[in-house]
């Protein structure tokens, strides 16, 4: 079984050593052992877990959601319902954010349409509307 120092994990995952230490402090990973030189060494399971966390974070899952998924992963006899519920809730949050972003886009487009590029700053309708809001 391969062992890695924290710098090697960092290179393999693209995570900073600070991030790896943070995940360790949250007990999401554990070093396999600490050598006489006081270096922490990690096995493949820590690498696998860090890659899992990284993929979850890329999907904007919260640390709490990741912790729950890891806990569920350690109960292989359970059905997937709890995992589905977490993803469904997160999907609803993403859909809400998309709706908010669409609203922002429309507001910005309206602001942009109010501007006559030939006018001076003291007559800029975008600035005037932003001040009025």
PDB file of C-alpha atoms in Angstrom, residues 18-113:
ATOM      1  CA  UNK A  18      -3.548  23.922   4.458  1.00  0.00           C
ATOM      2  CA  UNK A  19      -6.738  22.459   2.958  1.00  0.00           C
ATOM      3  CA  UNK A  20      -5.547  18.944   3.701  1.00  0.00           C
ATOM      4  CA  UNK A  21      -4.747  19.923   7.295  1.00  0.00           C
ATOM      5  CA  UNK A  22      -8.190  21.557   7.550  1.00  0.00           C
ATOM      6  CA  UNK A  23      -9.926  18.367   6.405  1.00  0.00           C
ATOM      7  CA  UNK A  24      -7.806  16.441   8.864  1.00  0.00           C
ATOM      8  CA  UNK A  25      -8.807  18.830  11.675  1.00  0.00           C
ATOM      9  CA  UNK A  26     -12.453  18.163  10.745  1.00  0.00           C
ATOM     10  CA  UNK A  27     -11.649  14.439  11.012  1.00  0.00           C
ATOM     11  CA  UNK A  28     -12.608  13.800   7.397  1.00  0.00           C
ATOM     12  CA  UNK A  29      -9.220  12.177   6.841  1.00  0.00           C
ATOM     13  CA  UNK A  30      -6.662  10.750   9.228  1.00  0.00           C
ATOM     14  CA  UNK A  31      -2.972  10.157   8.803  1.00  0.00           C
ATOM     15  CA  UNK A  32      -2.146   6.481   8.769  1.00  0.00           C
ATOM     16  CA  UNK A  33       0.811   6.992  11.051  1.00  0.00           C
ATOM     17  CA  UNK A  34       3.308   9.526  12.273  1.00  0.00           C
ATOM     18  CA  UNK A  35       6.944   8.606  11.691  1.00  0.00           C
ATOM     19  CA  UNK A  36       9.863   9.179  14.044  1.00  0.00           C
ATOM     20  CA  UNK A  37      10.644  12.370  12.127  1.00  0.00           C
ATOM     21  CA  UNK A  38       7.131  13.584  13.177  1.00  0.00           C
ATOM     22  CA  UNK A  39       5.916  13.598   9.537  1.00  0.00           C
ATOM     23  CA  UNK A  40       2.396  12.404   8.950  1.00  0.00           C
ATOM     24  CA  UNK A  41       1.979   9.671   6.358  1.00  0.00           C
ATOM     25  CA  UNK A  42      -1.274   8.891   4.599  1.00  0.00           C
ATOM     26  CA  UNK A  43      -2.441   5.791   2.748  1.00  0.00           C
ATOM     27  CA  UNK A  44      -4.481   5.511  -0.442  1.00  0.00           C
ATOM     28  CA  UNK A  45      -7.739   5.753   1.511  1.00  0.00           C
ATOM     29  CA  UNK A  46      -6.873   9.336   2.491  1.00  0.00           C
ATOM     30  CA  UNK A  47      -6.091  10.161  -1.136  1.00  0.00           C
ATOM     31  CA  UNK A  48      -9.380   8.617  -2.236  1.00  0.00           C
ATOM     32  CA  UNK A  49     -11.267  10.548   0.457  1.00  0.00           C
ATOM     33  CA  UNK A  50      -9.618  13.848  -0.515  1.00  0.00           C
ATOM     34  CA  UNK A  51     -10.578  13.311  -4.153  1.00  0.00           C
ATOM     35  CA  UNK A  52     -14.142  12.576  -3.024  1.00  0.00           C
ATOM     36  CA  UNK A  53     -14.206  15.780  -0.961  1.00  0.00           C
ATOM     37  CA  UNK A  54     -12.744  17.745  -3.848  1.00  0.00           C
ATOM     38  CA  UNK A  55     -15.458  16.510  -6.236  1.00  0.00           C
ATOM     39  CA  UNK A  56     -18.136  17.342  -3.664  1.00  0.00           C
ATOM     40  CA  UNK A  57     -16.721  20.853  -3.195  1.00  0.00           C
ATOM     41  CA  UNK A  58     -16.646  21.315  -6.984  1.00  0.00           C
ATOM     42  CA  UNK A  59     -20.411  20.712  -6.846  1.00  0.00           C
ATOM     43  CA  UNK A  60     -20.605  23.336  -4.088  1.00  0.00           C
ATOM     44  CA  UNK A  61     -21.689  20.821  -1.468  1.00  0.00           C
ATOM     45  CA  UNK A  62     -21.202  22.192   2.019  1.00  0.00           C
ATOM     46  CA  UNK A  63     -18.812  20.682   4.523  1.00  0.00           C
ATOM     47  CA  UNK A  64     -21.811  19.518   6.533  1.00  0.00           C
ATOM     48  CA  UNK A  65     -23.297  17.770   3.482  1.00  0.00           C
ATOM     49  CA  UNK A  66     -19.930  16.130   2.794  1.00  0.00           C
ATOM     50  CA  UNK A  67     -19.682  14.934   6.401  1.00  0.00           C
ATOM     51  CA  UNK A  68     -23.137  13.361   6.127  1.00  0.00           C
ATOM     52  CA  UNK A  69     -22.258  11.682   2.828  1.00  0.00           C
ATOM     53  CA  UNK A  70     -19.086  10.268   4.357  1.00  0.00           C
ATOM     54  CA  UNK A  71     -21.048   8.967   7.341  1.00  0.00           C
ATOM     55  CA  UNK A  72     -23.576   7.380   5.000  1.00  0.00           C
ATOM     56  CA  UNK A  73     -20.788   5.859   2.912  1.00  0.00           C
ATOM     57  CA  UNK A  74     -19.631   4.008   6.011  1.00  0.00           C
ATOM     58  CA  UNK A  75     -23.029   2.288   6.259  1.00  0.00           C
ATOM     59  CA  UNK A  76     -22.966   0.178   3.083  1.00  0.00           C
ATOM     60  CA  UNK A  77     -26.083  -1.820   3.977  1.00  0.00           C
ATOM     61  CA  UNK A  78     -28.309   1.269   3.996  1.00  0.00           C
ATOM     62  CA  UNK A  79     -30.283   2.183   0.901  1.00  0.00           C
ATOM     63  CA  UNK A  80     -29.528   5.335  -1.068  1.00  0.00           C
ATOM     64  CA  UNK A  81     -32.565   7.320   0.079  1.00  0.00           C
ATOM     65  CA  UNK A  82     -30.614   9.531   2.482  1.00  0.00           C
ATOM     66  CA  UNK A  83     -28.003  10.279  -0.193  1.00  0.00           C
ATOM     67  CA  UNK A  84     -30.754  11.131  -2.670  1.00  0.00           C
ATOM     68  CA  UNK A  85     -32.350  13.491  -0.147  1.00  0.00           C
ATOM     69  CA  UNK A  86     -29.094  15.389   0.334  1.00  0.00           C
ATOM     70  CA  UNK A  87     -28.608  15.741  -3.416  1.00  0.00           C
ATOM     71  CA  UNK A  88     -32.271  16.732  -3.929  1.00  0.00           C
ATOM     72  CA  UNK A  89     -31.967  19.467  -1.286  1.00  0.00           C
ATOM     73  CA  UNK A  90     -28.737  20.702  -2.818  1.00  0.00           C
ATOM     74  CA  UNK A  91     -30.288  20.667  -6.276  1.00  0.00           C
ATOM     75  CA  UNK A  92     -33.155  22.813  -4.971  1.00  0.00           C
ATOM     76  CA  UNK A  93     -30.594  25.288  -3.590  1.00  0.00           C
ATOM     77  CA  UNK A  94     -28.828  25.401  -6.961  1.00  0.00           C
ATOM     78  CA  UNK A  95     -32.124  26.006  -8.748  1.00  0.00           C
ATOM     79  CA  UNK A  96     -32.911  28.856  -6.345  1.00  0.00           C
ATOM     80  CA  UNK A  97     -29.488  30.420  -6.996  1.00  0.00           C
ATOM     81  CA  UNK A  98     -30.028  30.107 -10.748  1.00  0.00           C
ATOM     82  CA  UNK A  99     -33.372  31.885 -10.465  1.00  0.00           C
ATOM     83  CA  UNK A 100     -31.720  34.679  -8.466  1.00  0.00           C
ATOM     84  CA  UNK A 101     -28.926  34.965 -11.023  1.00  0.00           C
ATOM     85  CA  UNK A 102     -31.478  35.143 -13.839  1.00  0.00           C
ATOM     86  CA  UNK A 103     -33.246  37.953 -11.995  1.00  0.00           C
ATOM     87  CA  UNK A 104     -29.932  39.787 -11.562  1.00  0.00           C
ATOM     88  CA  UNK A 105     -29.211  39.340 -15.255  1.00  0.00           C
ATOM     89  CA  UNK A 106     -32.556  40.885 -16.199  1.00  0.00           C
ATOM     90  CA  UNK A 107     -32.009  43.822 -13.853  1.00  0.00           C
ATOM     91  CA  UNK A 108     -28.538  44.433 -15.256  1.00  0.00           C
ATOM     92  CA  UNK A 109     -29.838  44.243 -18.814  1.00  0.00           C
ATOM     93  CA  UNK A 110     -32.519  46.819 -17.976  1.00  0.00           C
ATOM     94  CA  UNK A 111     -29.908  49.067 -16.412  1.00  0.00           C
ATOM     95  CA  UNK A 112     -27.653  48.728 -19.425  1.00  0.00           C
ATOM     96  CA  UNK A 113     -30.485  49.594 -21.814  1.00  0.00           C
TER      97      UNK A 113
END
